[in-house]
Amino acid sequence: MKTSNTFKITAAVLGVLTVAGVAAWIYQLMGGLGVTGMNNGTSWGLYITCFMFFVGLSAGGLIVASSASVFHVKEYKKVALPAVILSTVCICLAGMFVLIDLGGIQRIYQLLLSPNVMSPLFWDICVITLYLIINIVYLYFMVSKKADPRKVAIVSRFALPIAILVHSVTAWIFGLQIAREGWYSAIMAPIFVASALDSGLALLILALSGLKKAKVFDTDKKLIANLAGLLATCIAIDAFFVGCEVLTVAYPQAAGGAALLGEMFGGSTALFFWGEILIGLIIPFCILVFAKNRQKTGLVIISSACVVVGVFFKRVWLLFTSFIHPNIYGAPGISSGSTEAAHASGTSIWATVGAYAPTWVEIVVVVGVISLGALAFMLLARRFLAKAPKADVGDSAVDDRAATAAQTV
């Protein structure tokens, strides 16, 4: 439990980055969202991209943890505690990105005074709040000195469907938008859940490997190989859903779909689309599909890192591709809202194609938020995992007591 110099240096660096992120956010509050790269044509940017990304990372971790109790997978019970800690940190970061993207956070009280119950955005806020409460309760029961395995089992039964629901509702924010060609889809929720499973599981593997290297929490090689096999399955499911969606858009050869696919395959978001296909799907699946490769921790770590990067690329092309060509017909376009447009005249204020690039403010804020999350995970892991038994965690204690009683008889 002694604090090493490496821990102190890492914590100090993360702390400095966090402070820089807070300073950039304060600058944004003073200058408004105009200091970001967002505009009327592209109203969501890097913040919402990270929001989608971290909701998925969180949901994947909690699904693994709760499945251990619900389906009595004894091997997964061993990593339930770090999975819940990781899930809690990620959902907190996702909520922070939503608040940062609001711009005028001082008006958040309007959500309580005049909520729009028909809005998927309101649904998402409600389910994320519930999801955070479930995570905190789950974590409390697991680390409490008077932990009751039955309570952990009960909470896990609520956690599993809520974890699936939270990403489904996030997907419906996009999937119910009829004006966006690339979002309006009935399988948007399954696509989000599938990517949450593989990205959350990949991040959990990376976290477990890091904790083992730091000698905070030990995970045996067999369990890592088991999780890698599950990750390969999740990657295949994610690839199947992406293929179904692309085929459905491409086959009718409609004008809107053609423009969308043109941007994805060879346009401004092509780098992220093909990056996700190659880095996030093909490479890790080709590695993990072979059992002998899953026994090599180095290959598993590389594959997991590829999945996390690939899913982030997926969030980028999914969000921005549909902003590039707005469905506006018979009009000069939309007012871009940029500084250049504000000082222009005539048709110069109109834009027919959306354009976006994150500014330094957004990048520094995102780095600060992620640094805060990494620092929180380090502190929570050092606080709870260092004292955790190296055996099973959670309601597995019930199984141990039952086995002992059987041996006694």
CSV table of C-alpha atoms in Angstrom, one decimal:
chain,number,residue,atom,x,y,z
A,1,MET,CA,0.0,0.0,0.0
A,2,LYS,CA,3.0,2.3,0.0
A,3,THR,CA,2.8,5.0,-2.6
A,4,SER,CA,5.5,4.6,-5.2
A,5,ASN,CA,7.3,7.4,-7.0
A,6,THR,CA,5.7,6.2,-10.3
A,7,PHE,CA,2.2,6.6,-8.8
A,8,LYS,CA,3.1,10.1,-7.5
A,9,ILE,CA,4.5,11.3,-10.8
A,10,THR,CA,1.6,9.9,-12.8
A,11,ALA,CA,-1.0,11.4,-10.4
A,12,ALA,CA,0.8,14.7,-10.6
A,13,VAL,CA,0.8,14.7,-14.4
A,14,LEU,CA,-2.9,13.8,-14.5
A,15,GLY,CA,-3.6,16.5,-11.9
A,16,VAL,CA,-1.9,19.2,-14.0
A,17,LEU,CA,-3.8,18.1,-17.2
A,18,THR,CA,-7.1,18.1,-15.2
A,19,VAL,CA,-6.4,21.7,-14.0
A,20,ALA,CA,-5.7,22.7,-17.6
A,21,GLY,CA,-9.0,21.2,-18.7
A,22,VAL,CA,-10.9,23.1,-16.0
A,23,ALA,CA,-9.2,26.3,-17.1
A,24,ALA,CA,-10.2,25.7,-20.7
A,25,TRP,CA,-13.8,24.9,-19.7
A,26,ILE,CA,-14.0,28.2,-17.7
A,27,TYR,CA,-12.7,30.0,-20.8
A,28,GLN,CA,-15.5,28.3,-22.8
A,29,LEU,CA,-18.1,29.4,-20.2
A,30,MET,CA,-16.8,33.0,-20.6
A,31,GLY,CA,-16.7,33.0,-24.4
A,32,GLY,CA,-19.6,30.6,-25.1
A,33,LEU,CA,-19.7,27.7,-27.4
A,34,GLY,CA,-18.5,29.9,-30.2
A,35,VAL,CA,-14.9,29.1,-29.0
A,36,THR,CA,-15.5,25.5,-30.1
A,37,GLY,CA,-15.5,24.3,-33.7
A,38,MET,CA,-19.3,23.7,-33.6
A,39,ASN,CA,-21.7,25.7,-35.6
A,40,ASN,CA,-25.3,25.7,-36.8
A,41,GLY,CA,-24.5,23.0,-39.4
A,42,THR,CA,-22.6,20.8,-37.0
A,43,SER,CA,-24.3,21.3,-33.6
A,44,TRP,CA,-22.5,18.3,-31.9
A,45,GLY,CA,-18.8,17.9,-31.8
A,46,LEU,CA,-16.0,16.3,-29.9
A,47,TYR,CA,-17.9,16.4,-26.6
A,48,ILE,CA,-20.8,14.3,-27.8
A,49,THR,CA,-18.4,12.0,-29.5
A,50,CYS,CA,-16.7,11.3,-26.2
A,51,PHE,CA,-20.1,11.1,-24.5
A,52,MET,CA,-21.2,8.2,-26.7
A,53,PHE,CA,-17.7,6.6,-26.4
A,54,PHE,CA,-17.6,6.6,-22.6
A,55,VAL,CA,-21.3,5.5,-22.2
A,56,GLY,CA,-20.3,2.4,-24.2
A,57,LEU,CA,-17.1,1.9,-22.2
A,58,SER,CA,-19.1,2.0,-19.0
A,59,ALA,CA,-22.0,-0.2,-20.2
A,60,GLY,CA,-19.5,-2.9,-21.4
A,61,GLY,CA,-17.8,-3.0,-18.0
A,62,LEU,CA,-21.0,-3.3,-16.0
A,63,ILE,CA,-22.5,-5.9,-18.3
A,64,VAL,CA,-19.4,-8.1,-17.6
A,65,ALA,CA,-19.7,-7.6,-13.9
A,66,SER,CA,-23.4,-8.2,-13.6
A,67,SER,CA,-23.3,-11.2,-15.9
A,68,ALA,CA,-21.0,-12.8,-13.4
A,69,SER,CA,-23.7,-12.9,-10.8
A,70,VAL,CA,-26.8,-13.2,-13.0
A,71,PHE,CA,-25.4,-16.2,-15.0
A,72,HIS,CA,-23.1,-17.5,-12.2
A,73,VAL,CA,-20.0,-17.3,-14.3
A,74,LYS,CA,-17.5,-18.0,-11.6
A,75,GLU,CA,-14.5,-16.8,-13.6
A,76,TYR,CA,-15.9,-13.4,-14.2
A,77,LYS,CA,-16.7,-12.9,-10.5
A,78,LYS,CA,-13.0,-12.5,-10.0
A,79,VAL,CA,-13.0,-9.2,-12.0
A,80,ALA,CA,-16.4,-7.9,-11.0
A,81,LEU,CA,-15.0,-5.3,-8.6
A,82,PRO,CA,-12.5,-3.7,-11.0
A,83,ALA,CA,-15.2,-3.8,-13.7
A,84,VAL,CA,-17.7,-1.9,-11.5
A,85,ILE,CA,-15.0,0.7,-10.6
A,86,LEU,CA,-14.2,1.2,-14.2
A,87,SER,CA,-17.9,1.4,-15.2
A,88,THR,CA,-18.6,4.0,-12.5
A,89,VAL,CA,-15.7,6.2,-13.6
A,90,CYS,CA,-16.6,6.0,-17.3
A,91,ILE,CA,-20.3,6.9,-16.7
A,92,CYS,CA,-19.2,9.9,-14.6
A,93,LEU,CA,-17.0,11.1,-17.5
A,94,ALA,CA,-19.9,10.6,-20.0
A,95,GLY,CA,-22.2,12.7,-17.8
A,96,MET,CA,-19.5,15.4,-17.5
A,97,PHE,CA,-19.3,15.7,-21.3
A,98,VAL,CA,-23.0,16.2,-21.5
A,99,LEU,CA,-22.8,19.1,-19.0
A,100,ILE,CA,-19.8,20.6,-20.8
A,101,ASP,CA,-21.6,20.5,-24.1
A,102,LEU,CA,-24.6,22.4,-22.7
A,103,GLY,CA,-22.6,25.6,-22.8
A,104,GLY,CA,-24.9,27.4,-20.3
A,105,ILE,CA,-24.7,24.9,-17.5
A,106,GLN,CA,-26.2,27.5,-15.1
A,107,ARG,CA,-29.6,26.8,-16.8
A,108,ILE,CA,-29.5,23.1,-16.0
A,109,TYR,CA,-32.3,23.6,-13.5
A,110,GLN,CA,-34.7,24.1,-16.4
A,111,LEU,CA,-34.5,20.4,-16.9
A,112,LEU,CA,-36.3,19.9,-13.7
A,113,LEU,CA,-38.7,22.8,-14.0
A,114,SER,CA,-39.9,22.2,-17.6
A,115,PRO,CA,-38.8,18.7,-18.9
A,116,ASN,CA,-39.8,17.5,-22.3
A,117,VAL,CA,-40.8,13.9,-21.5
A,118,MET,CA,-41.1,13.1,-25.3
A,119,SER,CA,-37.5,13.9,-26.0
A,120,PRO,CA,-34.9,11.1,-26.2
A,121,LEU,CA,-32.4,13.5,-24.6
A,122,PHE,CA,-34.6,13.7,-21.5
A,123,TRP,CA,-34.9,9.9,-21.5
A,124,ASP,CA,-31.1,9.6,-21.7
A,125,ILE,CA,-30.5,12.0,-18.8
A,126,CYS,CA,-32.9,9.9,-16.6
A,127,VAL,CA,-31.4,6.6,-17.5
A,128,ILE,CA,-27.9,7.8,-17.1
A,129,THR,CA,-28.7,9.1,-13.6
A,130,LEU,CA,-30.3,5.8,-12.7
A,131,TYR,CA,-27.3,4.0,-14.1
A,132,LEU,CA,-24.9,6.0,-12.0
A,133,ILE,CA,-27.0,5.3,-8.9
A,134,ILE,CA,-26.9,1.6,-9.7
A,135,ASN,CA,-23.1,1.7,-10.1
A,136,ILE,CA,-22.6,3.5,-6.8
A,137,VAL,CA,-24.9,1.1,-4.9
A,138,TYR,CA,-23.2,-1.9,-6.6
A,139,LEU,CA,-19.8,-0.6,-5.7
A,140,TYR,CA,-20.9,0.2,-2.1
A,141,PHE,CA,-22.2,-3.4,-1.5
A,142,MET,CA,-19.1,-4.9,-3.0
A,143,VAL,CA,-16.6,-3.0,-0.9
A,144,SER,CA,-18.6,-2.7,2.3
A,145,LYS,CA,-17.0,-4.3,5.4
A,146,LYS,CA,-20.4,-6.0,6.0
A,147,ALA,CA,-20.9,-7.0,2.4
A,148,ASP,CA,-23.9,-9.2,1.8
A,149,PRO,CA,-23.5,-11.4,-1.3
A,150,ARG,CA,-27.3,-11.5,-1.6
A,151,LYS,CA,-27.5,-7.8,-2.0
A,152,VAL,CA,-24.8,-7.8,-4.6
A,153,ALA,CA,-26.7,-10.5,-6.5
A,154,ILE,CA,-29.9,-8.5,-6.3
A,155,VAL,CA,-28.3,-5.3,-7.6
A,156,SER,CA,-26.6,-7.1,-10.4
A,157,ARG,CA,-30.0,-8.3,-11.7
A,158,PHE,CA,-31.0,-4.7,-12.0
A,159,ALA,CA,-27.7,-3.5,-13.3
A,160,LEU,CA,-27.6,-5.8,-16.4
A,161,PRO,CA,-30.8,-4.6,-18.1
A,162,ILE,CA,-30.1,-1.0,-17.1
A,163,ALA,CA,-26.6,-1.2,-18.7
A,164,ILE,CA,-28.2,-2.4,-21.9
A,165,LEU,CA,-30.9,0.2,-21.7
A,166,VAL,CA,-28.6,3.2,-21.1
A,167,HIS,CA,-26.8,2.5,-24.4
A,168,SER,CA,-30.0,1.8,-26.2
A,169,VAL,CA,-31.5,5.1,-25.1
A,170,THR,CA,-28.3,6.9,-26.2
A,171,ALA,CA,-28.7,5.2,-29.6
A,172,TRP,CA,-32.3,6.4,-29.9
A,173,ILE,CA,-31.2,10.0,-29.6
A,174,PHE,CA,-29.7,9.4,-33.1
A,175,GLY,CA,-31.9,6.6,-34.4
A,176,LEU,CA,-35.1,8.5,-34.1
A,177,GLN,CA,-33.9,11.5,-36.1
A,178,ILE,CA,-35.7,11.1,-39.4
A,179,ALA,CA,-33.8,14.1,-41.0
A,180,ARG,CA,-30.4,12.4,-40.6
A,181,GLU,CA,-29.8,9.7,-43.3
A,182,GLY,CA,-27.1,8.0,-41.4
A,183,TRP,CA,-28.8,7.9,-38.0
A,184,TYR,CA,-32.4,7.0,-38.8
A,185,SER,CA,-32.3,3.2,-38.4
A,186,ALA,CA,-34.1,0.5,-36.4
A,187,ILE,CA,-30.9,-1.3,-35.5
A,188,MET,CA,-29.1,1.7,-34.2
A,189,ALA,CA,-29.6,0.5,-30.6
A,190,PRO,CA,-28.2,-3.0,-31.3
A,191,ILE,CA,-25.2,-1.4,-33.0
A,192,PHE,CA,-24.5,0.7,-30.0
A,193,VAL,CA,-24.9,-2.2,-27.5
A,194,ALA,CA,-22.6,-4.4,-29.6
A,195,SER,CA,-19.9,-1.7,-29.8
A,196,ALA,CA,-20.4,-1.1,-26.0
A,197,LEU,CA,-19.7,-4.8,-25.3
A,198,ASP,CA,-16.5,-5.0,-27.3
A,199,SER,CA,-15.1,-1.6,-26.3
A,200,GLY,CA,-16.0,-1.9,-22.6
A,201,LEU,CA,-14.6,-5.4,-22.5
A,202,ALA,CA,-11.4,-4.3,-24.3
A,203,LEU,CA,-11.0,-1.5,-21.8
A,204,LEU,CA,-11.5,-3.8,-18.9
A,205,ILE,CA,-8.8,-6.1,-20.3
A,206,LEU,CA,-6.4,-3.2,-20.6
A,207,ALA,CA,-7.2,-2.0,-17.1
A,208,LEU,CA,-6.7,-5.5,-15.6
A,209,SER,CA,-3.4,-5.8,-17.4
A,210,GLY,CA,-2.3,-2.4,-16.0
A,211,LEU,CA,-3.4,-3.2,-12.5
A,212,LYS,CA,-1.5,-6.5,-12.7
A,213,LYS,CA,1.7,-4.8,-13.9
A,214,ALA,CA,1.3,-2.2,-11.0
A,215,LYS,CA,0.8,-5.2,-8.6
A,216,VAL,CA,-2.5,-3.8,-7.4
A,217,PHE,CA,-4.8,-6.5,-8.6
A,218,ASP,CA,-3.7,-9.9,-9.9
A,219,THR,CA,-5.6,-11.5,-12.8
A,220,ASP,CA,-4.5,-15.0,-14.0
A,221,LYS,CA,-3.6,-15.5,-17.6
A,222,LYS,CA,-6.4,-18.1,-18.2
A,223,LEU,CA,-9.0,-15.5,-17.3
A,224,ILE,CA,-7.5,-12.9,-19.6
A,225,ALA,CA,-7.6,-15.5,-22.4
A,226,ASN,CA,-11.2,-16.3,-21.5
A,227,LEU,CA,-12.2,-12.6,-21.7
A,228,ALA,CA,-10.3,-12.3,-25.0
A,229,GLY,CA,-12.4,-15.1,-26.5
A,230,LEU,CA,-15.5,-13.3,-25.4
A,231,LEU,CA,-14.1,-10.1,-27.0
A,232,ALA,CA,-13.6,-11.9,-30.3
A,233,THR,CA,-17.3,-12.9,-30.3
A,234,CYS,CA,-18.4,-9.3,-29.5
A,235,ILE,CA,-16.2,-8.0,-32.4
A,236,ALA,CA,-17.9,-10.4,-34.8
A,237,ILE,CA,-21.3,-9.3,-33.7
A,238,ASP,CA,-20.4,-5.6,-34.0
A,239,ALA,CA,-19.0,-6.2,-37.5
A,240,PHE,CA,-22.2,-8.0,-38.5
A,241,PHE,CA,-24.4,-5.1,-37.4
A,242,VAL,CA,-22.2,-2.5,-39.2
A,243,GLY,CA,-22.4,-4.6,-42.4
A,244,CYS,CA,-26.2,-4.9,-42.2
A,245,GLU,CA,-26.5,-1.1,-41.8
A,246,VAL,CA,-24.1,-0.3,-44.7
A,247,LEU,CA,-25.8,-2.8,-47.0
A,248,THR,CA,-29.3,-1.4,-46.1
A,249,VAL,CA,-28.2,2.1,-47.0
A,250,ALA,CA,-26.2,1.2,-50.1
A,251,TYR,CA,-28.6,-1.3,-51.8
A,252,PRO,CA,-31.5,1.1,-52.7
A,253,GLN,CA,-28.9,3.6,-54.3
A,254,ALA,CA,-31.0,6.5,-53.1
A,255,ALA,CA,-29.5,10.0,-53.4
A,256,GLY,CA,-29.2,10.6,-49.7
A,257,GLY,CA,-27.7,7.2,-49.1
A,258,ALA,CA,-25.2,7.7,-51.9
A,259,ALA,CA,-24.0,11.0,-50.5
A,260,LEU,CA,-23.6,9.5,-47.1
A,261,LEU,CA,-21.7,6.4,-48.3
A,262,GLY,CA,-19.5,8.7,-50.5
A,263,GLU,CA,-18.4,10.6,-47.4
A,264,MET,CA,-17.8,7.3,-45.5
A,265,PHE,CA,-15.9,5.5,-48.2
A,266,GLY,CA,-13.9,8.2,-49.7
A,267,GLY,CA,-14.9,11.6,-48.2
A,268,SER,CA,-14.0,13.6,-45.1
A,269,THR,CA,-14.9,10.8,-42.7
A,270,ALA,CA,-13.4,7.9,-44.7
A,271,LEU,CA,-10.3,7.8,-42.6
A,272,PHE,CA,-12.3,7.1,-39.5
A,273,PHE,CA,-14.6,4.6,-41.2
A,274,TRP,CA,-11.9,2.5,-42.7
A,275,GLY,CA,-9.8,2.9,-39.6
A,276,GLU,CA,-12.7,1.4,-37.6
A,277,ILE,CA,-13.1,-1.5,-40.1
A,278,LEU,CA,-9.3,-2.3,-40.2
A,279,ILE,CA,-8.1,-1.4,-36.7
A,280,GLY,CA,-11.3,-2.0,-34.7
A,281,LEU,CA,-12.6,-5.1,-36.4
A,282,ILE,CA,-10.4,-7.0,-38.8
A,283,ILE,CA,-7.0,-6.8,-37.0
A,284,PRO,CA,-8.2,-7.7,-33.5
A,285,PHE,CA,-10.6,-10.4,-34.7
A,286,CYS,CA,-8.0,-12.1,-36.9
A,287,ILE,CA,-5.7,-12.1,-33.8
A,288,LEU,CA,-8.2,-13.3,-31.2
A,289,VAL,CA,-10.1,-15.8,-33.3
A,290,PHE,CA,-7.1,-18.2,-32.8
A,291,ALA,CA,-6.9,-19.8,-29.3
A,292,LYS,CA,-3.1,-19.8,-29.3
A,293,ASN,CA,-3.0,-16.1,-29.7
A,294,ARG,CA,-5.4,-15.6,-26.8
A,295,GLN,CA,-2.8,-17.2,-24.6
A,296,LYS,CA,-0.3,-14.5,-25.4
A,297,THR,CA,-1.0,-11.5,-23.2
A,298,GLY,CA,0.9,-9.1,-25.4
A,299,LEU,CA,-1.3,-9.9,-28.4
A,300,VAL,CA,-4.4,-9.6,-26.3
A,301,ILE,CA,-3.4,-6.2,-25.1
A,302,ILE,CA,-2.6,-5.0,-28.6
A,303,SER,CA,-6.0,-6.3,-29.9
A,304,SER,CA,-7.9,-4.7,-27.0
A,305,ALA,CA,-6.2,-1.3,-27.7
A,306,CYS,CA,-7.2,-1.6,-31.4
A,307,VAL,CA,-10.8,-2.3,-30.4
A,308,VAL,CA,-10.9,0.8,-28.2
A,309,VAL,CA,-9.4,3.0,-30.9
A,310,GLY,CA,-11.7,1.5,-33.5
A,311,VAL,CA,-14.8,2.1,-31.6
A,312,PHE,CA,-13.8,5.7,-31.0
A,313,PHE,CA,-13.3,6.0,-34.8
A,314,LYS,CA,-16.8,4.5,-35.2
A,315,ARG,CA,-18.3,7.2,-33.0
A,316,VAL,CA,-16.6,9.9,-35.0
A,317,TRP,CA,-17.8,8.8,-38.5
A,318,LEU,CA,-21.2,7.9,-37.1
A,319,LEU,CA,-21.7,11.4,-35.7
A,320,PHE,CA,-20.2,13.6,-38.3
A,321,THR,CA,-21.1,11.9,-41.6
A,322,SER,CA,-24.7,12.7,-41.1
A,323,PHE,CA,-23.9,16.4,-40.5
A,324,ILE,CA,-22.0,16.9,-43.7
A,325,HIS,CA,-25.0,16.9,-46.1
A,326,PRO,CA,-28.1,18.3,-44.4
A,327,ASN,CA,-31.5,17.4,-45.9
A,328,ILE,CA,-32.4,20.9,-47.1
A,329,TYR,CA,-34.1,21.3,-50.5
A,330,GLY,CA,-35.2,24.4,-52.3
A,331,ALA,CA,-33.3,26.8,-50.0
A,332,PRO,CA,-29.9,28.4,-50.1
A,333,GLY,CA,-28.8,26.3,-47.1
A,334,ILE,CA,-28.4,27.0,-43.4
A,335,SER,CA,-26.7,29.8,-41.6
A,336,SER,CA,-23.3,28.5,-40.4
A,337,GLY,CA,-23.2,30.7,-37.4
A,338,SER,CA,-19.5,31.2,-37.8
A,339,THR,CA,-17.7,34.5,-37.2
A,340,GLU,CA,-17.0,34.8,-41.0
A,341,ALA,CA,-20.7,34.3,-41.8
A,342,ALA,CA,-21.7,36.9,-39.2
A,343,HIS,CA,-19.7,39.6,-41.0
A,344,ALA,CA,-20.7,38.4,-44.5
A,345,SER,CA,-23.7,39.6,-46.6
A,346,GLY,CA,-26.1,38.1,-49.1
A,347,THR,CA,-25.7,34.4,-49.9
A,348,SER,CA,-22.3,34.3,-48.2
A,349,ILE,CA,-23.9,33.6,-44.8
A,350,TRP,CA,-25.4,30.3,-46.1
A,351,ALA,CA,-23.8,27.0,-46.1
A,352,THR,CA,-24.8,23.9,-48.0
A,353,VAL,CA,-22.3,21.5,-46.6
A,354,GLY,CA,-21.4,21.1,-42.9
A,355,ALA,CA,-17.8,21.5,-41.8
A,356,TYR,CA,-16.3,20.9,-38.3
A,357,ALA,CA,-12.8,20.7,-36.7
A,358,PRO,CA,-12.3,20.7,-32.9
A,359,THR,CA,-10.5,23.7,-31.5
A,360,TRP,CA,-7.8,23.8,-28.9
A,361,VAL,CA,-10.4,24.5,-26.3
A,362,GLU,CA,-12.3,21.3,-27.0
A,363,ILE,CA,-9.1,19.2,-27.1
A,364,VAL,CA,-7.8,20.6,-23.8
A,365,VAL,CA,-11.2,20.1,-22.1
A,366,VAL,CA,-11.4,16.5,-23.3
A,367,VAL,CA,-7.8,15.7,-22.2
A,368,GLY,CA,-8.6,17.2,-18.8
A,369,VAL,CA,-11.8,15.2,-18.4
A,370,ILE,CA,-10.0,11.9,-19.4
A,371,SER,CA,-7.1,12.7,-17.1
A,372,LEU,CA,-9.6,13.3,-14.2
A,373,GLY,CA,-11.1,9.9,-15.0
A,374,ALA,CA,-7.8,8.1,-15.1
A,375,LEU,CA,-6.8,9.7,-11.8
A,376,ALA,CA,-10.1,8.7,-10.2
A,377,PHE,CA,-9.6,5.1,-11.3
A,378,MET,CA,-6.1,5.0,-10.0
A,379,LEU,CA,-7.2,6.3,-6.6
A,380,LEU,CA,-10.2,4.0,-6.4
A,381,ALA,CA,-8.2,1.0,-7.5
A,382,ARG,CA,-5.5,1.7,-4.9
A,383,ARG,CA,-8.2,2.2,-2.2
A,384,PHE,CA,-10.4,-0.9,-2.9
A,385,LEU,CA,-8.5,-3.4,-5.0
A,386,ALA,CA,-5.3,-3.5,-3.0
A,387,LYS,CA,-7.3,-4.9,-0.1
A,388,ALA,CA,-9.5,-7.2,-2.3
A,389,PRO,CA,-8.9,-10.9,-2.0
A,390,LYS,CA,-7.2,-12.5,-4.9
A,391,ALA,CA,-10.1,-15.0,-5.1
A,392,ASP,CA,-13.6,-14.4,-6.2
A,393,VAL,CA,-15.4,-11.1,-5.5
A,394,GLY,CA,-19.0,-10.5,-4.7
A,395,ASP,CA,-21.6,-13.3,-4.3
A,396,SER,CA,-19.0,-15.9,-5.1
A,397,ALA,CA,-18.5,-16.0,-1.4
A,398,VAL,CA,-21.8,-17.8,-1.2
A,399,ASP,CA,-20.4,-20.5,-3.5
A,400,ASP,CA,-17.3,-20.8,-1.4
A,401,ARG,CA,-19.3,-21.2,1.8
A,402,ALA,CA,-21.5,-23.8,0.2
A,403,ALA,CA,-18.5,-25.8,-1.0
A,404,THR,CA,-17.0,-25.7,2.5
A,405,ALA,CA,-20.3,-26.9,4.0
A,406,ALA,CA,-20.5,-29.8,1.4
A,407,GLN,CA,-17.0,-30.9,2.2
A,408,THR,CA,-17.7,-30.8,6.0
A,409,VAL,CA,-20.8,-33.0,5.4
